[in-house]
JSON list of C-alpha atoms in Angstrom, two decimals:
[
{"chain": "P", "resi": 1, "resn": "UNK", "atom": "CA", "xyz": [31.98, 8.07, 32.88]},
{"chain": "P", "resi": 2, "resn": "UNK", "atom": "CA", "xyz": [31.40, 4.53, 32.09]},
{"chain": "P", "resi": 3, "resn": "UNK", "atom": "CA", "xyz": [30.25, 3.25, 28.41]},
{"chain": "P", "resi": 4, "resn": "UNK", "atom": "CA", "xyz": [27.29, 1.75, 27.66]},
{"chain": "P", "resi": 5, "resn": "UNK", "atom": "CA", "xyz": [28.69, -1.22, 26.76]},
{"chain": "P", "resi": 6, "resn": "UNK", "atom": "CA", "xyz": [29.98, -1.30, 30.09]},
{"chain": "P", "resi": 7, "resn": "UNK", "atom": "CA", "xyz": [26.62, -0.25, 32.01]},
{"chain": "P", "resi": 8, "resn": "UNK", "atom": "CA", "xyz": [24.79, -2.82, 29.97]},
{"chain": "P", "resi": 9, "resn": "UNK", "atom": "CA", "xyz": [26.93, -5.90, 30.73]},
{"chain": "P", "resi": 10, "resn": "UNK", "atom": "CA", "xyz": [27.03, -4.57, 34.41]},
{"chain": "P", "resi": 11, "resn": "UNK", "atom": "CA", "xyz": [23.39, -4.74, 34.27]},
{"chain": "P", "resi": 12, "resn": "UNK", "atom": "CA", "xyz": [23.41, -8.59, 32.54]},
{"chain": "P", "resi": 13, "resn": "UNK", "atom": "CA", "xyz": [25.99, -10.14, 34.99]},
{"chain": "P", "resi": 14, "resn": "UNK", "atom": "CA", "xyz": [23.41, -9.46, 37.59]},
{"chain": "P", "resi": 15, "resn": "UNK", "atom": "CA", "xyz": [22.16, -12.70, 39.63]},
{"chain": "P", "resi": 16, "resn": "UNK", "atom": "CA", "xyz": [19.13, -14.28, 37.00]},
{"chain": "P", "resi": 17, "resn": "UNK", "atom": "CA", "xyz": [19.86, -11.92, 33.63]},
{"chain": "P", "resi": 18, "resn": "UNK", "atom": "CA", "xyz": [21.14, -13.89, 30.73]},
{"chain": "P", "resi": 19, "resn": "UNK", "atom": "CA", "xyz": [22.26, -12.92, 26.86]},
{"chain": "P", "resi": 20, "resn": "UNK", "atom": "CA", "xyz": [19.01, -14.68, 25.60]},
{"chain": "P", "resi": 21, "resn": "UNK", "atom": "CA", "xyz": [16.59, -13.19, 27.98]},
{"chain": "P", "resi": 22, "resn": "UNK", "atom": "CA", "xyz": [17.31, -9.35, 27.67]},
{"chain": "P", "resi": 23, "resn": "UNK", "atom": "CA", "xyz": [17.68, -10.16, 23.55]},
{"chain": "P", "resi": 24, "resn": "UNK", "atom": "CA", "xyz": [13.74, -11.50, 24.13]},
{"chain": "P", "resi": 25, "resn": "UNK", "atom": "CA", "xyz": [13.42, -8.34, 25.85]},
{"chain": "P", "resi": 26, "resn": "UNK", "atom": "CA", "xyz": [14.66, -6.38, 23.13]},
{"chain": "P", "resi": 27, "resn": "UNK", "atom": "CA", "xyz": [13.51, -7.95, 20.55]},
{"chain": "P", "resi": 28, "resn": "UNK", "atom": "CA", "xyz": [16.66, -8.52, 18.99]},
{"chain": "P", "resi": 29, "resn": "UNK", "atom": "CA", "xyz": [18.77, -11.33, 18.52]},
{"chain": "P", "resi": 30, "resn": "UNK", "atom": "CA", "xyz": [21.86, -12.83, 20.84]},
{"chain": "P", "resi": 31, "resn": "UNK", "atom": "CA", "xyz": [23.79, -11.91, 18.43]},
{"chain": "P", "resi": 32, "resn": "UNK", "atom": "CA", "xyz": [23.47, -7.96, 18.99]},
{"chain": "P", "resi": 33, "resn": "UNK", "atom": "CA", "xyz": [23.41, -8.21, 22.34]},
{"chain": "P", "resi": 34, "resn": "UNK", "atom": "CA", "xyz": [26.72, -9.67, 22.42]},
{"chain": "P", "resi": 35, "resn": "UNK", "atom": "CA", "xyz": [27.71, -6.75, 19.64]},
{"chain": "P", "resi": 36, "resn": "UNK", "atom": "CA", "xyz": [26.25, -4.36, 22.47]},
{"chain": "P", "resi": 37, "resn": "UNK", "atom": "CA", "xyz": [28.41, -5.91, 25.15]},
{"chain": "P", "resi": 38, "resn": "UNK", "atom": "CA", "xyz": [31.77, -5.66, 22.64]},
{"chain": "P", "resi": 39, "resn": "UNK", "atom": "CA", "xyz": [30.75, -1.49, 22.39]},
{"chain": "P", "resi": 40, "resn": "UNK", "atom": "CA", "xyz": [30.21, -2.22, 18.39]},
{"chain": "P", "resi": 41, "resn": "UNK", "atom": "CA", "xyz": [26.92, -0.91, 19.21]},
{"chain": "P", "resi": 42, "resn": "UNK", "atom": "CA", "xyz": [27.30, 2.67, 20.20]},
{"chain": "P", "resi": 43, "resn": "UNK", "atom": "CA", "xyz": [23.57, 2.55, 22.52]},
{"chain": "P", "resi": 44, "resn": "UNK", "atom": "CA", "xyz": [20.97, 1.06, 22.07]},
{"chain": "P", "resi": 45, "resn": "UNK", "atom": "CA", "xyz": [17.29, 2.72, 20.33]},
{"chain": "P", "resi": 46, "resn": "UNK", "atom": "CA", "xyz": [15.41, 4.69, 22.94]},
{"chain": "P", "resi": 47, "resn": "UNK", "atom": "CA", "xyz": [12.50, 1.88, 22.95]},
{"chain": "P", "resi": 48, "resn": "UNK", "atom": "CA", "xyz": [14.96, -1.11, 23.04]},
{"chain": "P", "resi": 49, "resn": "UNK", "atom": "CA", "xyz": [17.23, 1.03, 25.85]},
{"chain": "P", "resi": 50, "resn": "UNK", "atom": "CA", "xyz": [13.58, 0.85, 27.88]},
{"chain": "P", "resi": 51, "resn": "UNK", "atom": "CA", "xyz": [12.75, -2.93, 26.90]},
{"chain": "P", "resi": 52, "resn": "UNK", "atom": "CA", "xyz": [16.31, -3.92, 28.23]},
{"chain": "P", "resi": 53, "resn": "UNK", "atom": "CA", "xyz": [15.99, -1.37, 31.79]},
{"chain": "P", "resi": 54, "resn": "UNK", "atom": "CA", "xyz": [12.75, -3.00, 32.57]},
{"chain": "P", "resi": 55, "resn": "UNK", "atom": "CA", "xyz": [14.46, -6.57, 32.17]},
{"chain": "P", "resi": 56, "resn": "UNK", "atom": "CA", "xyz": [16.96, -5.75, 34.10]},
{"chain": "P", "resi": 57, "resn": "UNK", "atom": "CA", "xyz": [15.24, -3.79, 36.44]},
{"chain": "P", "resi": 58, "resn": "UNK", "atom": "CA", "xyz": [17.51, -0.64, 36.60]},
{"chain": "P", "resi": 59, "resn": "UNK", "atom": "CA", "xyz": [16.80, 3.21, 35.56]},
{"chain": "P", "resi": 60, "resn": "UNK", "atom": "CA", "xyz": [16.62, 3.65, 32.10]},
{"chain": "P", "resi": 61, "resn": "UNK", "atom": "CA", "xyz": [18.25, 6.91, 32.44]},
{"chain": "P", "resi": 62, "resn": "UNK", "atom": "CA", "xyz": [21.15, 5.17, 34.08]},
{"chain": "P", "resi": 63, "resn": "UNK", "atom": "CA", "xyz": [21.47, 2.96, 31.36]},
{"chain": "P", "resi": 64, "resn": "UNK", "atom": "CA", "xyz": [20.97, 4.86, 28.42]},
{"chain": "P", "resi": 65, "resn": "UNK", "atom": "CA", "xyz": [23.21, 7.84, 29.52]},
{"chain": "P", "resi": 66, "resn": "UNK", "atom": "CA", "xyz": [24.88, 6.99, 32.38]},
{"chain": "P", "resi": 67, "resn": "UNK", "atom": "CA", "xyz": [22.54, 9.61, 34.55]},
{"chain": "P", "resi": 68, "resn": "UNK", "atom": "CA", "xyz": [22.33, 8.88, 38.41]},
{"chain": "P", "resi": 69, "resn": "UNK", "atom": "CA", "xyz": [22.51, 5.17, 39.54]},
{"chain": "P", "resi": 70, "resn": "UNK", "atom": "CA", "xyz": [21.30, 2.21, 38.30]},
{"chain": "P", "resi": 71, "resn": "UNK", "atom": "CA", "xyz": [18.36, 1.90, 41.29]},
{"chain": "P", "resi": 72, "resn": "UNK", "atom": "CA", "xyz": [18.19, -1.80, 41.06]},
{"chain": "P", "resi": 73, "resn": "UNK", "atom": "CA", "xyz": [14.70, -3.09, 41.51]},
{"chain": "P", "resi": 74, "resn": "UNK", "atom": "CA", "xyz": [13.04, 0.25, 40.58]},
{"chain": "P", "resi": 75, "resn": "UNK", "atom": "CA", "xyz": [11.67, -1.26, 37.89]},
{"chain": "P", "resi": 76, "resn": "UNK", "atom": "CA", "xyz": [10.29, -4.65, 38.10]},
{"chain": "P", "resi": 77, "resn": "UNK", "atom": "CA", "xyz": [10.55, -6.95, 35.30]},
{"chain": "P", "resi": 78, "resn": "UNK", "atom": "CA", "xyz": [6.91, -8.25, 34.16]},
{"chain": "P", "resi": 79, "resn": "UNK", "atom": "CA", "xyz": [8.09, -11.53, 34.52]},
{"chain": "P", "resi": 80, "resn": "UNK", "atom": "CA", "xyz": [8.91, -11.37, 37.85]},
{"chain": "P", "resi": 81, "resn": "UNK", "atom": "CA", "xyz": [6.12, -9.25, 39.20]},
{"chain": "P", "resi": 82, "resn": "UNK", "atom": "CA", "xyz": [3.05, -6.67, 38.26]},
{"chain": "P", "resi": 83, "resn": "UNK", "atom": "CA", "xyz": [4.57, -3.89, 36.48]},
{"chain": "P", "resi": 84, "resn": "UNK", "atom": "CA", "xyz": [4.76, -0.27, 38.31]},
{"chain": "P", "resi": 85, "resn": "UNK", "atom": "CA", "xyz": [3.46, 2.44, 36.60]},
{"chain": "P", "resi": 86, "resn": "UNK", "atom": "CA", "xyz": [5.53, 5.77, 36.49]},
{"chain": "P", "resi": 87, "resn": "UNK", "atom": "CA", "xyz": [2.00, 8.13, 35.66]},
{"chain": "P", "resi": 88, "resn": "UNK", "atom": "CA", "xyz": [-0.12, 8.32, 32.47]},
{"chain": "P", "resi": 89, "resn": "UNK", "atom": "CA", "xyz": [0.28, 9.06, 29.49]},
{"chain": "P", "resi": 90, "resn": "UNK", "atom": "CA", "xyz": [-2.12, 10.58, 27.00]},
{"chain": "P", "resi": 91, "resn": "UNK", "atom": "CA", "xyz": [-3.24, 9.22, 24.11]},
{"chain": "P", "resi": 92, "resn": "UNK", "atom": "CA", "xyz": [-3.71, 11.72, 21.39]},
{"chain": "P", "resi": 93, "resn": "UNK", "atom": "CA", "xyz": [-5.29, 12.49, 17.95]},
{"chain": "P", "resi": 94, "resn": "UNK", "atom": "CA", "xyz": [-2.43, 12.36, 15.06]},
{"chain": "P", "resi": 95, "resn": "UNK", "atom": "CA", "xyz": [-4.04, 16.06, 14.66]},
{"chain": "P", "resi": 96, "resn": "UNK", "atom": "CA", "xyz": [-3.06, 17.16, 18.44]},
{"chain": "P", "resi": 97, "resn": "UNK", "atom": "CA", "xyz": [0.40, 16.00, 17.28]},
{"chain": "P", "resi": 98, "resn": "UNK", "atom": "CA", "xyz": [0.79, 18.12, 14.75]},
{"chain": "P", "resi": 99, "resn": "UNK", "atom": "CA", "xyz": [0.62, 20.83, 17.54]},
{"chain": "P", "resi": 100, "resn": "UNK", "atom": "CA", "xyz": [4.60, 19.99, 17.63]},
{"chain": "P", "resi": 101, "resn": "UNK", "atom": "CA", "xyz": [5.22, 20.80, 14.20]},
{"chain": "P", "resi": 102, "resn": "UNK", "atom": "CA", "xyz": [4.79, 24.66, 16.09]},
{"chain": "P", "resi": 103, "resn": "UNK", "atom": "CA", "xyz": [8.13, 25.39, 17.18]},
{"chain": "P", "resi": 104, "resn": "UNK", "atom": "CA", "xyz": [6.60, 27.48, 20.20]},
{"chain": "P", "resi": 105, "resn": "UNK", "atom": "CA", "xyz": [5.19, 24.55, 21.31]},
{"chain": "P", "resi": 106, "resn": "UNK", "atom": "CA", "xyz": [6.70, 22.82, 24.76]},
{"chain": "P", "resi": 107, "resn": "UNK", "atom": "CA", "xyz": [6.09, 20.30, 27.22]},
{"chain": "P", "resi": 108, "resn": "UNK", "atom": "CA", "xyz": [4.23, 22.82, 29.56]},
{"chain": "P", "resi": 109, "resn": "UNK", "atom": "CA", "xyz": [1.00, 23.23, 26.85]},
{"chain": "P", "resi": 110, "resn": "UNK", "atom": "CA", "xyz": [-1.90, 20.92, 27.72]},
{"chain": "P", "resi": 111, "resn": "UNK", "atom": "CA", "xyz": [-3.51, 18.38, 25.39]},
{"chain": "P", "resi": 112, "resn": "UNK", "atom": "CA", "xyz": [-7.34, 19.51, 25.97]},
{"chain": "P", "resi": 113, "resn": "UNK", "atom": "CA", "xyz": [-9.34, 16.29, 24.94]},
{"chain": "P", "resi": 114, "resn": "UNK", "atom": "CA", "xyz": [-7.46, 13.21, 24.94]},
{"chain": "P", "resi": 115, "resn": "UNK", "atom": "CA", "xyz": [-9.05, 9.70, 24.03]},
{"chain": "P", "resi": 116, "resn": "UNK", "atom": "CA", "xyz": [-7.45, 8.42, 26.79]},
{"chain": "P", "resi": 117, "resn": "UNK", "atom": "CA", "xyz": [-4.85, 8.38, 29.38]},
{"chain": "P", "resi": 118, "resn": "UNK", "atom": "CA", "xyz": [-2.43, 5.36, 29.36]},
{"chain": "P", "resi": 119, "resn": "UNK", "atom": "CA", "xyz": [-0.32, 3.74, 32.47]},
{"chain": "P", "resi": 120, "resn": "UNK", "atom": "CA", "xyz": [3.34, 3.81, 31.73]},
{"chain": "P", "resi": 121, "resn": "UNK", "atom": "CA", "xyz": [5.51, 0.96, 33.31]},
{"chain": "P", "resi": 122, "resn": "UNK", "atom": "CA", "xyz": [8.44, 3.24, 32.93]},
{"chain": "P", "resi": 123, "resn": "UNK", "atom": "CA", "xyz": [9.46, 6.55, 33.96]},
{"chain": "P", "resi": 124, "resn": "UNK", "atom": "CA", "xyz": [8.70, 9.35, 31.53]},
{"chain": "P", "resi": 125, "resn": "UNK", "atom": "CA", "xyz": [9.47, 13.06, 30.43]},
{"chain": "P", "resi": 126, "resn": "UNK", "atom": "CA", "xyz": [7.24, 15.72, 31.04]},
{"chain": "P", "resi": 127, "resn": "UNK", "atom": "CA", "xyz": [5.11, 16.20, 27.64]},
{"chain": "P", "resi": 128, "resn": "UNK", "atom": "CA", "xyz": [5.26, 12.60, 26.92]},
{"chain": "P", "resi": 129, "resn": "UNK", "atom": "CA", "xyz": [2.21, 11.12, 24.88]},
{"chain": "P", "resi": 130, "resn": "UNK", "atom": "CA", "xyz": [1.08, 8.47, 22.63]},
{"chain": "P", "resi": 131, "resn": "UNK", "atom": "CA", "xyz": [-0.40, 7.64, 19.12]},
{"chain": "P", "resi": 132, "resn": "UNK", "atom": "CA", "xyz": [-2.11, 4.83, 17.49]},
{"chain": "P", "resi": 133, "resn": "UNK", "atom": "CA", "xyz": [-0.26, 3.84, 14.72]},
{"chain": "P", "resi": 134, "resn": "UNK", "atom": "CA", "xyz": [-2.17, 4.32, 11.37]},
{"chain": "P", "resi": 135, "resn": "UNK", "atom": "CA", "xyz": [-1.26, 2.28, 8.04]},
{"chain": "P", "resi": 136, "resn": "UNK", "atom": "CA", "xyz": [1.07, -0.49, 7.40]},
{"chain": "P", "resi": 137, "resn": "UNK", "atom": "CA", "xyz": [4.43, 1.32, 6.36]},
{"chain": "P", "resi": 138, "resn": "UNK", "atom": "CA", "xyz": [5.48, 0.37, 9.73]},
{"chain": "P", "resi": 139, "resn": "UNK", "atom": "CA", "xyz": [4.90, -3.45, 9.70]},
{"chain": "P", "resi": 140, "resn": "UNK", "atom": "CA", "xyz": [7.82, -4.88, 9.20]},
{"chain": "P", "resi": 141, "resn": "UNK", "atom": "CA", "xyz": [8.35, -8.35, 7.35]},
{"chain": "P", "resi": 142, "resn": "UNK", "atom": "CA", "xyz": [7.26, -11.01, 8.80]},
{"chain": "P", "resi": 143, "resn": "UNK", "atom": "CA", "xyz": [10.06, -12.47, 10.93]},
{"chain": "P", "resi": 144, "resn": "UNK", "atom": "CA", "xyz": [11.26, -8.99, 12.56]},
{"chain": "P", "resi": 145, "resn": "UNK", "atom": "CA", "xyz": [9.83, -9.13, 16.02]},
{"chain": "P", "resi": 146, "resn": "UNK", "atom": "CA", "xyz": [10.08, -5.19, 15.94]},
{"chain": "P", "resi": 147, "resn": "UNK", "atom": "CA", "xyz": [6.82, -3.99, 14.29]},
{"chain": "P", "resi": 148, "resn": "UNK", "atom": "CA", "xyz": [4.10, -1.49, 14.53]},
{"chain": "P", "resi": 149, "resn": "UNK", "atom": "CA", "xyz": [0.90, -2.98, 13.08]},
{"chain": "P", "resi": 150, "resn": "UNK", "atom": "CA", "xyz": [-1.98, -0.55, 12.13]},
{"chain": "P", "resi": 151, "resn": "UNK", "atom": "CA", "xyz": [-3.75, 0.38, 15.61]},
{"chain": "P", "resi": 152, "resn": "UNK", "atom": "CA", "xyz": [-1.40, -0.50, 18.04]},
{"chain": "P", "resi": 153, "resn": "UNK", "atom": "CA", "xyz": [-0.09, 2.26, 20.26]},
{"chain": "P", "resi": 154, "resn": "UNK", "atom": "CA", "xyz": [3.53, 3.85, 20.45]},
{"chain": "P", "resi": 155, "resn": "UNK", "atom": "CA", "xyz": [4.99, 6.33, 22.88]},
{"chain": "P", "resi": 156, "resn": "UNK", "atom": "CA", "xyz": [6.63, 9.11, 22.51]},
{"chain": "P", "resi": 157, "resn": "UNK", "atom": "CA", "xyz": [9.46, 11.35, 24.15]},
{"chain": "P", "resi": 158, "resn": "UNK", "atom": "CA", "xyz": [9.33, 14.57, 23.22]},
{"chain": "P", "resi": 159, "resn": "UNK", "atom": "CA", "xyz": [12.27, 16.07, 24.63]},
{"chain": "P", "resi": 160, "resn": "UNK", "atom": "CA", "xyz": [14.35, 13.43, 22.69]},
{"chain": "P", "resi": 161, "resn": "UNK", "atom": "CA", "xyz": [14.68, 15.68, 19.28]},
{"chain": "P", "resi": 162, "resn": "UNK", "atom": "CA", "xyz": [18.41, 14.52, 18.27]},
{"chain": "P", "resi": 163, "resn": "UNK", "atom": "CA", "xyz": [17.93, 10.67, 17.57]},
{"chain": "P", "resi": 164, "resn": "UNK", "atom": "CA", "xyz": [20.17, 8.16, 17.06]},
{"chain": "P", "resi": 165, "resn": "UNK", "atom": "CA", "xyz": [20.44, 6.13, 13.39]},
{"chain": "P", "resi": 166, "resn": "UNK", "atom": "CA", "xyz": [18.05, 3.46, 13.76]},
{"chain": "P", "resi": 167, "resn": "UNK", "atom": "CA", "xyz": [15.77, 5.23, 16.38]},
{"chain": "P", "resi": 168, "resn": "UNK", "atom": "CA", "xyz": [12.14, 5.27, 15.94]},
{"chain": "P", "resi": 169, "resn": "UNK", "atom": "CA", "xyz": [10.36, 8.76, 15.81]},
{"chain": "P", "resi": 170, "resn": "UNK", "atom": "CA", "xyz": [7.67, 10.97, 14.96]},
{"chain": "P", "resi": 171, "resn": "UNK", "atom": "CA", "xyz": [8.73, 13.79, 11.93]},
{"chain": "P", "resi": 172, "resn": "UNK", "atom": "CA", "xyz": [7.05, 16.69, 11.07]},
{"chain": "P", "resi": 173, "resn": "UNK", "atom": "CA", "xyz": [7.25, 17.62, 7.42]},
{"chain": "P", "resi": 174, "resn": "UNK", "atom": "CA", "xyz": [8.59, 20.97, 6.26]},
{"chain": "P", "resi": 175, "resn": "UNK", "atom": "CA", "xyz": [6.32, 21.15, 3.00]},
{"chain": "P", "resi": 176, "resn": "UNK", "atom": "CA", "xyz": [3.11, 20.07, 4.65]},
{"chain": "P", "resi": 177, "resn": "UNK", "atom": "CA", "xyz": [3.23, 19.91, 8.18]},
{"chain": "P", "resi": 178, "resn": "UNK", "atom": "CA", "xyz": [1.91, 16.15, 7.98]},
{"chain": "P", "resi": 179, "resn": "UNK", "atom": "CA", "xyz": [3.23, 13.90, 11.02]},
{"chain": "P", "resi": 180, "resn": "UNK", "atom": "CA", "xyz": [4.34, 10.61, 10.11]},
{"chain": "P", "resi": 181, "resn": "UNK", "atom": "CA", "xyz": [6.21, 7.62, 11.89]},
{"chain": "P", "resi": 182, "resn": "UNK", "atom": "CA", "xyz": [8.96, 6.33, 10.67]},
{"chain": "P", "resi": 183, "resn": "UNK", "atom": "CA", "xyz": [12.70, 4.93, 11.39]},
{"chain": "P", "resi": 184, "resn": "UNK", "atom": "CA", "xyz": [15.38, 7.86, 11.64]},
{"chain": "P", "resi": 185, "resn": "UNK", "atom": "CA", "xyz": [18.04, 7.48, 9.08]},
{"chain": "P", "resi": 186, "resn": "UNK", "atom": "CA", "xyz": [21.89, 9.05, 9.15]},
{"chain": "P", "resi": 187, "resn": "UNK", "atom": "CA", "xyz": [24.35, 8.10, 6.84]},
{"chain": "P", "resi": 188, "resn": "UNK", "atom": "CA", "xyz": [27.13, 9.80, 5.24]},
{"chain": "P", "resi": 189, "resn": "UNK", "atom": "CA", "xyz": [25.81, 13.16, 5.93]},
{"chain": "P", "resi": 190, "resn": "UNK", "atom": "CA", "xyz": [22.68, 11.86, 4.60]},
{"chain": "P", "resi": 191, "resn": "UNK", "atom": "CA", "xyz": [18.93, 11.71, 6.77]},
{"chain": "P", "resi": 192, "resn": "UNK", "atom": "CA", "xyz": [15.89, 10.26, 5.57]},
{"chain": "P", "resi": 193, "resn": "UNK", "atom": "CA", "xyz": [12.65, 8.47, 7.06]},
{"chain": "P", "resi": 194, "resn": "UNK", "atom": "CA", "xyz": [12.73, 4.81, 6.28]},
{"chain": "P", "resi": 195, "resn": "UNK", "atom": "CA", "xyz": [9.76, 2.71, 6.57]},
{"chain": "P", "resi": 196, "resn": "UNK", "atom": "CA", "xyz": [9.85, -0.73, 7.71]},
{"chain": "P", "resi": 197, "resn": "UNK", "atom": "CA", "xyz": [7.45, -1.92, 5.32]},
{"chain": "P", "resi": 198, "resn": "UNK", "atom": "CA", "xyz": [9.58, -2.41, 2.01]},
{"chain": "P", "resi": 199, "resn": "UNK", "atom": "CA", "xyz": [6.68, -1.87, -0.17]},
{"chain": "P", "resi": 200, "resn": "UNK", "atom": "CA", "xyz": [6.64, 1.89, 0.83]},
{"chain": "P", "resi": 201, "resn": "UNK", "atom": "CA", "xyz": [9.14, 4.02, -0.47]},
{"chain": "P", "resi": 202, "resn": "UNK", "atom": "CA", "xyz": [11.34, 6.05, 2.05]},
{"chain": "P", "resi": 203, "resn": "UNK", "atom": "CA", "xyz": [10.73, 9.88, 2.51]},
{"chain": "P", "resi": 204, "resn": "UNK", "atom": "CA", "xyz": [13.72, 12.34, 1.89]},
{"chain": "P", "resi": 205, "resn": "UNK", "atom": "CA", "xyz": [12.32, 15.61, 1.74]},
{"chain": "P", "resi": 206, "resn": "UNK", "atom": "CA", "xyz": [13.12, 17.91, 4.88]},
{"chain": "P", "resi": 207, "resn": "UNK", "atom": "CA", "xyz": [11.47, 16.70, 8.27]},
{"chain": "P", "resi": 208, "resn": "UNK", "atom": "CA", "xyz": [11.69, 18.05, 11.68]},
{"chain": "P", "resi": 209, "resn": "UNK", "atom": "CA", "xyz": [11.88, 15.54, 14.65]},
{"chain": "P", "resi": 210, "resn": "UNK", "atom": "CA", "xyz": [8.93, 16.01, 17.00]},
{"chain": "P", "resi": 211, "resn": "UNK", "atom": "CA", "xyz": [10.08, 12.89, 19.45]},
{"chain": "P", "resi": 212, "resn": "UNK", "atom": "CA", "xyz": [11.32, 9.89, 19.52]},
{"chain": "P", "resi": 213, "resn": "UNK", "atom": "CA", "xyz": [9.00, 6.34, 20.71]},
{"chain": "P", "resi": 214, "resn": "UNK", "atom": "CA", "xyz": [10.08, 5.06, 23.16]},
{"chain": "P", "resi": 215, "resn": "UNK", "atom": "CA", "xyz": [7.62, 2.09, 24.01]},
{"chain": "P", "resi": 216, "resn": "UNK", "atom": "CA", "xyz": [4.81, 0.20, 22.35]},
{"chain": "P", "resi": 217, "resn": "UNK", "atom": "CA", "xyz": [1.65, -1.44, 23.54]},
{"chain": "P", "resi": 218, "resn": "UNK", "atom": "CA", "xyz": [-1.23, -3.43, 21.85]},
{"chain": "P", "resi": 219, "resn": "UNK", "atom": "CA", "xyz": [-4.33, -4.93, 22.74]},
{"chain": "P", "resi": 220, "resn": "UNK", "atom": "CA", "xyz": [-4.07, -9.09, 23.06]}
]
């Protein structure tokens, strides 16, 4: 099976892709792309592996893991046409998502009231839903283009429990069954939830994963 490194720079040598646009698309600089391309990335985050499929306009499944074929033109890049929409999502109370912190809870349960249900320019798993992000711990410094102001909305994969370092999820937490959002950290043996915000301190008491985000939206 091919690398990532390799699908990805199959993907950029692709009539009208270039190093600068897809790192727009990302949100990250030329810099890691190029890192990407070397394989000194392993893969990229599940929300920057769906920012780069939609660029390129390929299955993100492809992409990320290799799954299927790459489907060129499935997705169409918002810069180059409307985007399609792959069903809705719903959006959901940060209560409701506590639901997940049940570990007989699966992708088959309904939501019951939702506040409402979301288009999704990307294909999706089943169970799939989305939050609006509460607080600031997740706005990052100004400068990082990848932030998640208070009210803005994230999405989130639910059958993705084993992220990657780096990878933005949702945690439940052992002692109090509170959901939070934070970035997935494993080092050295080591996990924690780190907050991009550097004025809130990182959580390291036990956590299970309840999904990982995979896309954001805001208003504006």
């Amino acid at each position: 099976m091919s690398s990532y490194a390799d699908r990805f720079s199959e993907a950029l040598e692709r009539p009208g892709k270039s190093v600068a646009g897809v790192a727009a698309a990302m949100g990250v600089t030329k810099q890691a792309v190029y890192s990407i391309r070397r394989g000194q990335t392993k893969a990229a985050s599940a929300e920057n592996n769906a920012a780069a499929a939609m660029y390129f306009e390929c299955d993100p499944s492809w992409l990320a893991r290799g799954v299927g074929s790459p489907n060129w033109g499935s997705i169409k890049s918002p810069d180059l046409a409307p985007a399609q929409t792959r069903g809705r999502i719903p959006l959901i109370s940060w209560v409701q998502a506590s639901s997940w912190c049940d570990p007989a809870r699966d992708s088959t349960m309904g939501w019951g009231n939702v506040e409402r249900w979301l288009d999704s320019p990307v294909p999706f798993a089943d169970g799939s839903f989305a939050l609006r992000v509460r607080g600031d711990s997740m706005t990052a410094p100004t400068g990082n283009s990848r932030t998640y102001p208070e009210g803005c909305i994230i999405f989130i994969n639910p059958e993705l429990r084993s992220p990657n370092n780096g990878d933005r999820i949702i945690a439940c937490l052992v002692s109090s069954d509170d959901v939070t959002f934070k970035v997935y950290k494993n080092e050295d043996g080591r996990q924690w939830l780190q907050p991009l915000n550097p004025s809130h301190e990182p959580i390291r008491e036990s956590f299970n994963v309840i999904g990982t985000v995979f896309g954001k939206w805001e208003d504006g």
